[in-house]
């Protein structure tokens, strides 16, 4: 009865358009009432879920990304990418992929990346002979790399959700997950996604003859020369250094992820106020307001998701799902395929933070049984969540890109399949080739990372 109330009320609230955080919280309270459990327990679970020191990294990373977004860093990165590859066939599309990937490392947020790069690149691409759908797909799909970058606050959320993970893989004990390992684990998948996006963008540009004039004739920019490329690169380096600073601090054990995030904010303030001098009072207040709003939403999701985790443990939902999947198959590769399919479907309807918090305790123990460690599973989960950001009918990132380009999501989706394919290939590699995500952190830390 309680499980029925929990599931049906959650689905009902979503159908009615209630925000995910409130839908989770209200469905949990309804279940508490049916079970006769005290509401004080629900509030305790909610508060304890948010009262975690490592979560201080979340507002810092978000604020750093907002400072970079409103401080003109995107323009420097766009100029560098455009000078480097803008003279190739489909040059602006290729420049967009490179710029979106680089800025994703700076902002750590696919939505912020799309807002910044889309606001700059999509109007330019439309004006210079590229279709709106092409401009949107290149921007939105390349921006997904922000979810796997060291500045991603979603990694902090996953590390919290996976902290109770235990088990044995190949004789190695598993206990939680290191945020530092996660930061390095995403770099190779990010590079792979960028290469695949470049290939997809170039193929479509050749197929449709982009860029082209209204008369249908092709037009390609001239190469500005290596001196111009060098100048643009030098101008963009200070902004890109935030990723290097975070990785070096964590790798050398100088700071925790929370302290590294605080350093990122300090560096972003110095960069935008003192060096570039692009930050004014209005932009700073806007950055603070947006960061505060986003942090509030995420912490509310974390609190109510911890309430939901309590309910799931009380109702033995993880054990039920585990038993059902094990009854379906005990073959490792097939089990991981099932988990990925479920994750992709859930990613269509759930916000990324909620997706991570709800599904990690459900599927991570099962993944460990199948020989997949928490770092490798984290990359699987983040990629599946990222795909949901561009997949209709919800697709938050795709919605932002289409709003900037003033086209429908359906129109953009018609030509998005090469970019979906790139993400699917990355998910497959992370799932079935452990070294794809674990080799680099193992090499850097000097100990096996799973």
Tab-separated table of C-alpha atoms in Angstrom:
chain	number	residue	atom	x	y	z
A	1	UNK	CA	0.000	0.000	0.000
A	2	UNK	CA	2.722	2.483	1.025
A	3	UNK	CA	4.761	1.758	-2.114
A	4	UNK	CA	1.667	2.312	-4.262
A	5	UNK	CA	0.997	5.657	-2.589
A	6	UNK	CA	4.625	6.727	-3.017
A	7	UNK	CA	4.786	5.871	-6.735
A	8	UNK	CA	1.311	7.012	-7.769
A	9	UNK	CA	1.453	10.304	-5.857
A	10	UNK	CA	4.880	11.111	-7.328
A	11	UNK	CA	3.687	10.420	-10.875
A	12	UNK	CA	0.467	12.398	-10.248
A	13	UNK	CA	2.377	15.445	-9.004
A	14	UNK	CA	4.693	15.315	-12.049
A	15	UNK	CA	1.713	15.070	-14.420
A	16	UNK	CA	0.138	18.089	-12.709
A	17	UNK	CA	3.306	20.069	-13.390
A	18	UNK	CA	4.517	20.272	-9.785
A	19	UNK	CA	8.312	20.921	-9.644
A	20	UNK	CA	10.308	17.724	-9.083
A	21	UNK	CA	11.606	18.746	-5.642
A	22	UNK	CA	8.088	19.422	-4.343
A	23	UNK	CA	6.733	16.294	-6.033
A	24	UNK	CA	9.300	14.159	-4.221
A	25	UNK	CA	8.706	15.855	-0.879
A	26	UNK	CA	4.903	15.747	-1.034
A	27	UNK	CA	4.811	12.099	-2.155
A	28	UNK	CA	7.152	11.177	0.711
A	29	UNK	CA	4.969	13.033	3.239
A	30	UNK	CA	1.890	11.257	1.877
A	31	UNK	CA	3.651	7.926	2.349
A	32	UNK	CA	4.724	8.869	5.894
A	33	UNK	CA	1.071	9.617	6.669
A	34	UNK	CA	-0.118	6.258	5.281
A	35	UNK	CA	2.534	4.370	7.257
A	36	UNK	CA	1.794	6.298	10.432
A	37	UNK	CA	5.388	7.455	10.760
A	38	UNK	CA	6.050	10.783	12.542
A	39	UNK	CA	6.559	13.786	10.271
A	40	UNK	CA	9.437	14.819	12.548
A	41	UNK	CA	11.429	11.927	11.068
A	42	UNK	CA	10.822	13.264	7.559
A	43	UNK	CA	12.073	16.720	8.557
A	44	UNK	CA	15.125	15.199	10.267
A	45	UNK	CA	15.953	13.243	7.122
A	46	UNK	CA	15.558	16.360	4.997
A	47	UNK	CA	17.780	18.526	7.219
A	48	UNK	CA	20.451	15.847	7.683
A	49	UNK	CA	20.570	15.355	3.917
A	50	UNK	CA	21.491	19.000	3.386
A	51	UNK	CA	23.752	19.339	6.442
A	52	UNK	CA	26.899	17.925	4.810
A	53	UNK	CA	30.142	19.917	4.836
A	54	UNK	CA	31.264	18.764	1.385
A	55	UNK	CA	28.112	20.347	-0.084
A	56	UNK	CA	29.733	23.745	0.437
A	57	UNK	CA	31.506	23.005	-2.843
A	58	UNK	CA	28.175	23.196	-4.691
A	59	UNK	CA	27.407	26.920	-4.203
A	60	UNK	CA	31.071	27.766	-4.779
A	61	UNK	CA	31.232	25.891	-8.080
A	62	UNK	CA	27.898	27.348	-9.178
A	63	UNK	CA	28.956	30.898	-8.261
A	64	UNK	CA	32.285	30.470	-10.055
A	65	UNK	CA	30.444	29.343	-13.188
A	66	UNK	CA	28.063	32.307	-13.007
A	67	UNK	CA	30.993	34.719	-12.651
A	68	UNK	CA	32.613	33.201	-15.726
A	69	UNK	CA	29.298	33.333	-17.587
A	70	UNK	CA	28.607	37.004	-16.868
A	71	UNK	CA	32.241	38.099	-16.825
A	72	UNK	CA	32.906	37.807	-20.561
A	73	UNK	CA	35.040	34.637	-20.399
A	74	UNK	CA	32.872	33.031	-23.074
A	75	UNK	CA	33.817	35.704	-25.610
A	76	UNK	CA	37.552	35.018	-25.148
A	77	UNK	CA	37.058	31.285	-25.607
A	78	UNK	CA	34.867	31.782	-28.691
A	79	UNK	CA	37.487	34.037	-30.295
A	80	UNK	CA	40.181	31.430	-29.732
A	81	UNK	CA	38.091	28.534	-31.085
A	82	UNK	CA	36.968	30.551	-34.085
A	83	UNK	CA	40.514	31.613	-34.987
A	84	UNK	CA	41.677	27.998	-34.722
A	85	UNK	CA	39.058	26.121	-36.782
A	86	UNK	CA	36.765	28.819	-38.158
A	87	UNK	CA	38.319	28.619	-41.642
A	88	UNK	CA	37.383	24.943	-42.146
A	89	UNK	CA	34.218	23.693	-43.808
A	90	UNK	CA	31.533	24.262	-41.191
A	91	UNK	CA	34.131	26.264	-39.301
A	92	UNK	CA	31.736	28.085	-36.980
A	93	UNK	CA	30.144	24.762	-36.026
A	94	UNK	CA	33.554	23.283	-35.219
A	95	UNK	CA	34.519	26.426	-33.321
A	96	UNK	CA	31.263	26.130	-31.389
A	97	UNK	CA	32.074	22.541	-30.361
A	98	UNK	CA	35.560	23.488	-29.160
A	99	UNK	CA	34.339	26.622	-27.374
A	100	UNK	CA	31.404	24.840	-25.725
A	101	UNK	CA	33.677	22.050	-24.492
A	102	UNK	CA	36.218	24.495	-23.084
A	103	UNK	CA	33.602	26.677	-21.435
A	104	UNK	CA	31.947	23.556	-20.022
A	105	UNK	CA	35.165	23.004	-18.106
A	106	UNK	CA	35.005	26.554	-16.797
A	107	UNK	CA	31.302	26.649	-15.856
A	108	UNK	CA	30.724	22.996	-14.912
A	109	UNK	CA	27.106	23.321	-16.031
A	110	UNK	CA	25.574	22.285	-19.370
A	111	UNK	CA	22.771	24.832	-18.929
A	112	UNK	CA	25.190	27.704	-18.208
A	113	UNK	CA	27.383	26.541	-21.093
A	114	UNK	CA	24.443	26.573	-23.517
A	115	UNK	CA	23.290	29.965	-22.253
A	116	UNK	CA	26.750	31.487	-22.708
A	117	UNK	CA	27.826	29.811	-25.947
A	118	UNK	CA	24.342	29.781	-27.413
A	119	UNK	CA	23.825	33.448	-26.711
A	120	UNK	CA	27.053	34.255	-28.549
A	121	UNK	CA	27.315	31.620	-31.276
A	122	UNK	CA	23.762	30.734	-32.354
A	123	UNK	CA	22.850	34.228	-33.652
A	124	UNK	CA	26.222	34.492	-35.419
A	125	UNK	CA	25.828	31.082	-37.051
A	126	UNK	CA	22.298	31.867	-38.239
A	127	UNK	CA	23.492	35.154	-39.706
A	128	UNK	CA	26.445	33.578	-41.484
A	129	UNK	CA	24.715	30.800	-43.380
A	130	UNK	CA	24.015	27.971	-40.907
A	131	UNK	CA	20.575	26.561	-40.158
A	132	UNK	CA	19.106	27.247	-36.731
A	133	UNK	CA	18.737	23.515	-36.005
A	134	UNK	CA	22.414	22.886	-36.800
A	135	UNK	CA	23.501	25.778	-34.569
A	136	UNK	CA	21.337	24.549	-31.691
A	137	UNK	CA	22.417	20.894	-31.884
A	138	UNK	CA	26.108	21.725	-32.056
A	139	UNK	CA	25.820	24.043	-29.057
A	140	UNK	CA	23.605	21.957	-26.809
A	141	UNK	CA	25.279	18.585	-27.316
A	142	UNK	CA	28.827	19.910	-26.970
A	143	UNK	CA	27.804	21.673	-23.753
A	144	UNK	CA	26.984	18.326	-22.123
A	145	UNK	CA	30.691	17.905	-21.403
A	146	UNK	CA	30.205	20.388	-18.557
A	147	UNK	CA	28.552	17.603	-16.526
A	148	UNK	CA	31.813	15.593	-16.557
A	149	UNK	CA	34.270	18.436	-16.002
A	150	UNK	CA	36.140	19.027	-12.688
A	151	UNK	CA	34.012	22.107	-11.966
A	152	UNK	CA	30.756	20.102	-12.172
A	153	UNK	CA	28.678	20.347	-8.995
A	154	UNK	CA	26.862	17.183	-10.132
A	155	UNK	CA	30.006	15.215	-9.293
A	156	UNK	CA	29.747	16.453	-5.705
A	157	UNK	CA	26.112	15.342	-5.584
A	158	UNK	CA	27.007	11.901	-6.940
A	159	UNK	CA	29.873	11.512	-4.458
A	160	UNK	CA	27.379	12.168	-1.644
A	161	UNK	CA	24.825	9.745	-3.078
A	162	UNK	CA	27.508	7.049	-3.431
A	163	UNK	CA	29.102	7.500	-0.017
A	164	UNK	CA	27.372	4.436	1.427
A	165	UNK	CA	28.521	2.162	-1.421
A	166	UNK	CA	30.459	-0.869	-0.212
A	167	UNK	CA	31.571	-4.143	-1.724
A	168	UNK	CA	34.474	-6.058	-3.229
A	169	UNK	CA	35.688	-5.997	-6.846
A	170	UNK	CA	38.664	-8.152	-7.814
A	171	UNK	CA	39.791	-8.370	-4.209
A	172	UNK	CA	39.708	-4.582	-3.772
A	173	UNK	CA	37.408	-3.180	-1.099
A	174	UNK	CA	34.956	-0.471	-2.189
A	175	UNK	CA	33.934	2.201	0.284
A	176	UNK	CA	32.359	5.349	-1.135
A	177	UNK	CA	33.969	7.302	-3.947
A	178	UNK	CA	36.708	9.941	-4.144
A	179	UNK	CA	35.725	13.283	-5.676
A	180	UNK	CA	39.300	13.667	-6.930
A	181	UNK	CA	39.049	10.349	-8.802
A	182	UNK	CA	35.768	11.484	-10.368
A	183	UNK	CA	37.314	14.753	-11.552
A	184	UNK	CA	40.062	12.962	-13.473
A	185	UNK	CA	37.766	10.143	-14.649
A	186	UNK	CA	35.681	12.499	-16.781
A	187	UNK	CA	38.539	13.973	-18.829
A	188	UNK	CA	38.966	11.159	-21.381
A	189	UNK	CA	35.188	10.769	-21.979
A	190	UNK	CA	34.990	14.556	-22.443
A	191	UNK	CA	37.775	14.487	-25.034
A	192	UNK	CA	36.098	11.592	-26.840
A	193	UNK	CA	32.747	13.377	-26.904
A	194	UNK	CA	34.393	16.523	-28.286
A	195	UNK	CA	36.071	14.544	-31.090
A	196	UNK	CA	32.797	12.795	-31.966
A	197	UNK	CA	30.930	16.110	-31.923
A	198	UNK	CA	33.545	17.630	-34.230
A	199	UNK	CA	33.128	14.698	-36.621
A	200	UNK	CA	29.310	14.991	-36.541
A	201	UNK	CA	29.402	18.779	-37.009
A	202	UNK	CA	31.853	18.500	-39.921
A	203	UNK	CA	29.852	15.713	-41.594
A	204	UNK	CA	26.630	17.691	-41.419
A	205	UNK	CA	28.375	20.853	-42.643
A	206	UNK	CA	29.695	19.000	-45.697
A	207	UNK	CA	26.352	17.278	-46.323
A	208	UNK	CA	24.330	20.503	-46.208
A	209	UNK	CA	27.015	22.814	-47.578
A	210	UNK	CA	27.404	25.013	-44.482
A	211	UNK	CA	28.097	27.876	-44.411
A	212	UNK	CA	26.167	29.116	-47.427
A	213	UNK	CA	24.584	32.319	-48.594
A	214	UNK	CA	20.880	32.838	-49.187
A	215	UNK	CA	21.548	32.038	-52.852
A	216	UNK	CA	22.973	28.644	-51.848
A	217	UNK	CA	26.648	29.360	-52.599
A	218	UNK	CA	29.213	28.209	-50.052
A	219	UNK	CA	31.228	30.720	-48.047
A	220	UNK	CA	34.118	29.883	-45.743
A	221	UNK	CA	36.148	32.226	-43.561
A	222	UNK	CA	39.798	32.918	-44.272
A	223	UNK	CA	42.437	31.636	-41.874
A	224	UNK	CA	43.535	34.651	-39.766
A	225	UNK	CA	47.096	33.385	-39.354
A	226	UNK	CA	48.930	31.702	-36.498
A	227	UNK	CA	49.761	35.022	-34.858
A	228	UNK	CA	46.035	35.725	-34.479
A	229	UNK	CA	45.493	32.197	-33.125
A	230	UNK	CA	48.276	32.700	-30.575
A	231	UNK	CA	46.890	36.066	-29.451
A	232	UNK	CA	43.394	34.602	-29.056
A	233	UNK	CA	44.805	31.647	-27.116
A	234	UNK	CA	46.772	33.868	-24.746
A	235	UNK	CA	43.642	35.950	-24.120
A	236	UNK	CA	41.625	32.819	-23.271
A	237	UNK	CA	44.251	31.125	-21.062
A	238	UNK	CA	43.390	32.968	-17.809
A	239	UNK	CA	39.800	31.759	-18.026
A	240	UNK	CA	40.774	28.176	-18.816
A	241	UNK	CA	43.264	28.058	-15.942
A	242	UNK	CA	40.447	27.589	-13.439
A	243	UNK	CA	40.210	23.910	-14.485
A	244	UNK	CA	43.966	23.436	-14.143
A	245	UNK	CA	43.998	25.098	-10.718
A	246	UNK	CA	41.262	22.812	-9.400
A	247	UNK	CA	42.888	19.639	-10.759
A	248	UNK	CA	46.343	20.546	-9.452
A	249	UNK	CA	45.012	21.425	-5.991
A	250	UNK	CA	43.102	18.149	-5.697
A	251	UNK	CA	45.860	16.021	-7.278
A	252	UNK	CA	48.563	17.358	-4.961
A	253	UNK	CA	46.338	17.012	-1.913
A	254	UNK	CA	46.624	20.728	-1.240
A	255	UNK	CA	42.901	21.170	-0.780
A	256	UNK	CA	39.624	19.304	-0.584
A	257	UNK	CA	37.009	19.715	-3.308
A	258	UNK	CA	35.243	22.324	-1.154
A	259	UNK	CA	38.405	24.371	-0.730
A	260	UNK	CA	39.210	24.012	-4.432
A	261	UNK	CA	35.759	25.357	-5.250
A	262	UNK	CA	36.345	28.349	-2.961
A	263	UNK	CA	39.671	28.969	-4.707
A	264	UNK	CA	37.821	28.831	-8.043
A	265	UNK	CA	35.459	31.588	-6.856
A	266	UNK	CA	38.347	33.753	-5.641
A	267	UNK	CA	40.206	33.272	-8.909
A	268	UNK	CA	37.066	34.028	-10.943
A	269	UNK	CA	36.516	37.266	-9.024
A	270	UNK	CA	40.125	38.382	-9.533
A	271	UNK	CA	39.999	37.395	-13.201
A	272	UNK	CA	36.756	39.169	-14.075
A	273	UNK	CA	37.222	42.246	-11.864
A	274	UNK	CA	40.978	42.894	-11.981
A	275	UNK	CA	42.397	41.233	-15.116
A	276	UNK	CA	39.617	41.367	-17.724
A	277	UNK	CA	37.717	44.183	-15.974
A	278	UNK	CA	34.443	42.922	-17.421
A	279	UNK	CA	32.596	42.540	-14.118
A	280	UNK	CA	30.500	45.412	-12.796
A	281	UNK	CA	28.101	45.728	-9.870
A	282	UNK	CA	25.046	44.778	-11.917
A	283	UNK	CA	26.667	41.621	-13.330
A	284	UNK	CA	28.030	40.643	-9.904
A	285	UNK	CA	24.601	40.950	-8.281
A	286	UNK	CA	23.073	38.981	-11.155
A	287	UNK	CA	25.674	36.238	-10.670
A	288	UNK	CA	25.004	36.135	-6.922
A	289	UNK	CA	21.244	35.983	-7.421
A	290	UNK	CA	21.415	33.208	-10.020
A	291	UNK	CA	23.901	31.192	-7.958
A	292	UNK	CA	21.733	31.572	-4.844
A	293	UNK	CA	18.618	30.463	-6.696
A	294	UNK	CA	20.312	27.441	-8.268
A	295	UNK	CA	21.916	26.439	-4.959
A	296	UNK	CA	18.564	26.681	-3.183
A	297	UNK	CA	16.899	24.427	-5.755
A	298	UNK	CA	19.694	21.852	-5.583
A	299	UNK	CA	19.808	21.783	-1.764
A	300	UNK	CA	16.029	21.380	-1.625
A	301	UNK	CA	16.345	18.456	-4.040
A	302	UNK	CA	19.089	16.957	-1.884
A	303	UNK	CA	16.963	17.297	1.252
A	304	UNK	CA	13.793	15.747	-0.151
A	305	UNK	CA	15.822	13.075	-1.972
A	306	UNK	CA	17.340	12.039	1.361
A	307	UNK	CA	13.767	11.755	2.657
A	308	UNK	CA	12.994	9.563	-0.359
A	309	UNK	CA	16.096	7.446	0.277
A	310	UNK	CA	14.814	6.808	3.804
A	311	UNK	CA	11.446	5.753	2.402
A	312	UNK	CA	13.059	3.482	-0.185
A	313	UNK	CA	15.199	1.804	2.472
A	314	UNK	CA	12.172	1.433	4.792
A	315	UNK	CA	10.114	-0.141	1.994
A	316	UNK	CA	13.105	-2.224	0.774
A	317	UNK	CA	12.751	-0.822	-2.740
A	318	UNK	CA	16.443	-1.237	-3.691
A	319	UNK	CA	16.314	-4.908	-2.709
A	320	UNK	CA	13.110	-5.386	-4.720
A	321	UNK	CA	14.588	-3.777	-7.857
A	322	UNK	CA	17.807	-5.761	-7.418
A	323	UNK	CA	15.890	-9.015	-7.118
A	324	UNK	CA	13.786	-8.194	-10.193
A	325	UNK	CA	16.818	-7.412	-12.346
A	326	UNK	CA	18.733	-10.464	-11.098
A	327	UNK	CA	15.679	-12.571	-11.919
A	328	UNK	CA	15.761	-11.151	-15.458
A	329	UNK	CA	19.452	-11.907	-15.994
A	330	UNK	CA	22.692	-12.620	-14.160
A	331	UNK	CA	24.865	-11.833	-17.180
A	332	UNK	CA	26.946	-8.760	-16.380
A	333	UNK	CA	26.897	-7.070	-19.789
A	334	UNK	CA	23.145	-7.557	-20.155
A	335	UNK	CA	22.484	-6.289	-16.642
A	336	UNK	CA	24.488	-3.122	-17.359
A	337	UNK	CA	22.539	-2.685	-20.583
A	338	UNK	CA	19.264	-2.865	-18.645
A	339	UNK	CA	20.545	-0.302	-16.132
A	340	UNK	CA	21.552	2.068	-18.942
A	341	UNK	CA	18.172	1.732	-20.669
A	342	UNK	CA	16.342	2.503	-17.414
A	343	UNK	CA	18.663	5.455	-16.767
A	344	UNK	CA	18.069	6.901	-20.242
A	345	UNK	CA	14.301	6.655	-19.799
A	346	UNK	CA	14.409	8.262	-16.349
A	347	UNK	CA	16.711	10.998	-17.636
A	348	UNK	CA	13.941	12.172	-19.956
A	349	UNK	CA	11.691	13.082	-17.039
A	350	UNK	CA	13.970	13.858	-14.079
A	351	UNK	CA	16.159	16.838	-13.324
A	352	UNK	CA	19.849	15.886	-13.259
A	353	UNK	CA	20.352	16.356	-9.503
A	354	UNK	CA	17.174	14.432	-8.663
A	355	UNK	CA	18.140	11.697	-11.129
A	356	UNK	CA	21.520	11.234	-9.460
A	357	UNK	CA	20.174	11.245	-5.920
A	358	UNK	CA	17.298	8.842	-6.606
A	359	UNK	CA	18.969	6.262	-8.853
A	360	UNK	CA	22.453	5.988	-7.321
A	361	UNK	CA	21.311	4.005	-4.247
A	362	UNK	CA	19.104	1.886	-6.502
A	363	UNK	CA	21.638	0.795	-9.085
A	364	UNK	CA	25.152	1.328	-7.684
A	365	UNK	CA	25.048	-1.729	-5.342
A	366	UNK	CA	23.910	-3.861	-8.262
A	367	UNK	CA	26.625	-2.401	-10.519
A	368	UNK	CA	29.268	-3.262	-7.903
A	369	UNK	CA	27.995	-6.843	-7.930
A	370	UNK	CA	28.525	-6.837	-11.707
A	371	UNK	CA	32.136	-5.652	-11.255
A	372	UNK	CA	31.573	-1.948	-11.988
A	373	UNK	CA	33.175	0.372	-9.445
A	374	UNK	CA	31.666	3.642	-8.173
A	375	UNK	CA	33.906	5.844	-10.351
A	376	UNK	CA	33.047	3.963	-13.537
A	377	UNK	CA	29.359	3.873	-12.578
A	378	UNK	CA	29.492	7.603	-11.851
A	379	UNK	CA	30.614	8.314	-15.402
A	380	UNK	CA	27.841	6.038	-16.723
A	381	UNK	CA	25.269	7.858	-14.627
A	382	UNK	CA	26.461	11.371	-15.487
A	383	UNK	CA	26.464	10.576	-19.210
A	384	UNK	CA	22.944	9.148	-19.032
A	385	UNK	CA	21.779	12.202	-17.087
A	386	UNK	CA	23.463	14.490	-19.612
A	387	UNK	CA	21.686	12.764	-22.494
A	388	UNK	CA	18.381	13.471	-20.769
A	389	UNK	CA	19.190	17.196	-20.882
A	390	UNK	CA	18.918	17.226	-24.686
A	391	UNK	CA	16.316	14.532	-25.231
A	392	UNK	CA	12.666	15.510	-25.785
A	393	UNK	CA	10.072	15.967	-24.408
A	394	UNK	CA	11.757	17.792	-21.494
A	395	UNK	CA	15.414	18.346	-22.451
A	396	UNK	CA	16.305	21.405	-20.349
A	397	UNK	CA	19.472	22.228	-22.277
A	398	UNK	CA	17.816	21.665	-25.650
A	399	UNK	CA	14.955	23.906	-24.571
A	400	UNK	CA	17.401	26.732	-23.739
A	401	UNK	CA	19.163	26.368	-27.103
A	402	UNK	CA	15.894	26.305	-29.052
A	403	UNK	CA	14.636	29.362	-27.162
A	404	UNK	CA	17.766	31.292	-28.160
A	405	UNK	CA	17.415	30.195	-31.799
A	406	UNK	CA	13.624	30.722	-31.787
A	407	UNK	CA	12.817	27.249	-33.162
A	408	UNK	CA	10.850	24.283	-31.812
A	409	UNK	CA	12.481	21.322	-30.085
A	410	UNK	CA	10.925	19.062	-32.728
A	411	UNK	CA	12.673	20.968	-35.515
A	412	UNK	CA	16.054	20.663	-33.795
A	413	UNK	CA	15.543	16.982	-32.970
A	414	UNK	CA	15.094	16.010	-36.639
A	415	UNK	CA	18.820	16.431	-37.341
A	416	UNK	CA	20.190	15.625	-33.864
A	417	UNK	CA	20.799	11.896	-34.352
A	418	UNK	CA	24.579	12.115	-35.090
A	419	UNK	CA	25.067	13.903	-31.775
A	420	UNK	CA	22.914	11.394	-29.903
A	421	UNK	CA	25.051	8.668	-31.465
A	422	UNK	CA	28.217	10.281	-30.096
A	423	UNK	CA	26.788	10.249	-26.555
A	424	UNK	CA	25.545	6.647	-26.925
A	425	UNK	CA	29.006	5.533	-28.027
A	426	UNK	CA	30.550	7.285	-25.019
A	427	UNK	CA	28.050	5.589	-22.668
A	428	UNK	CA	28.854	2.201	-24.230
A	429	UNK	CA	32.606	2.712	-23.875
A	430	UNK	CA	32.326	3.816	-20.255
A	431	UNK	CA	30.052	0.864	-19.478
A	432	UNK	CA	32.034	-1.931	-21.102
A	433	UNK	CA	35.614	-0.583	-21.183
A	434	UNK	CA	36.517	0.274	-17.558
A	435	UNK	CA	39.859	1.821	-18.520
A	436	UNK	CA	38.016	4.474	-20.547
A	437	UNK	CA	37.101	6.205	-17.283
A	438	UNK	CA	39.449	4.652	-14.702
A	439	UNK	CA	42.842	4.610	-16.449
A	440	UNK	CA	43.647	8.307	-16.033
A	441	UNK	CA	42.735	8.608	-12.312
A	442	UNK	CA	44.622	5.354	-11.652
A	443	UNK	CA	47.689	6.741	-13.440
A	444	UNK	CA	47.590	10.075	-11.613
A	445	UNK	CA	46.815	8.799	-8.113
A	446	UNK	CA	49.148	5.810	-8.353
A	447	UNK	CA	46.578	3.314	-7.066
A	448	UNK	CA	43.878	1.260	-8.820
A	449	UNK	CA	40.685	3.242	-9.270
A	450	UNK	CA	37.389	1.500	-9.787
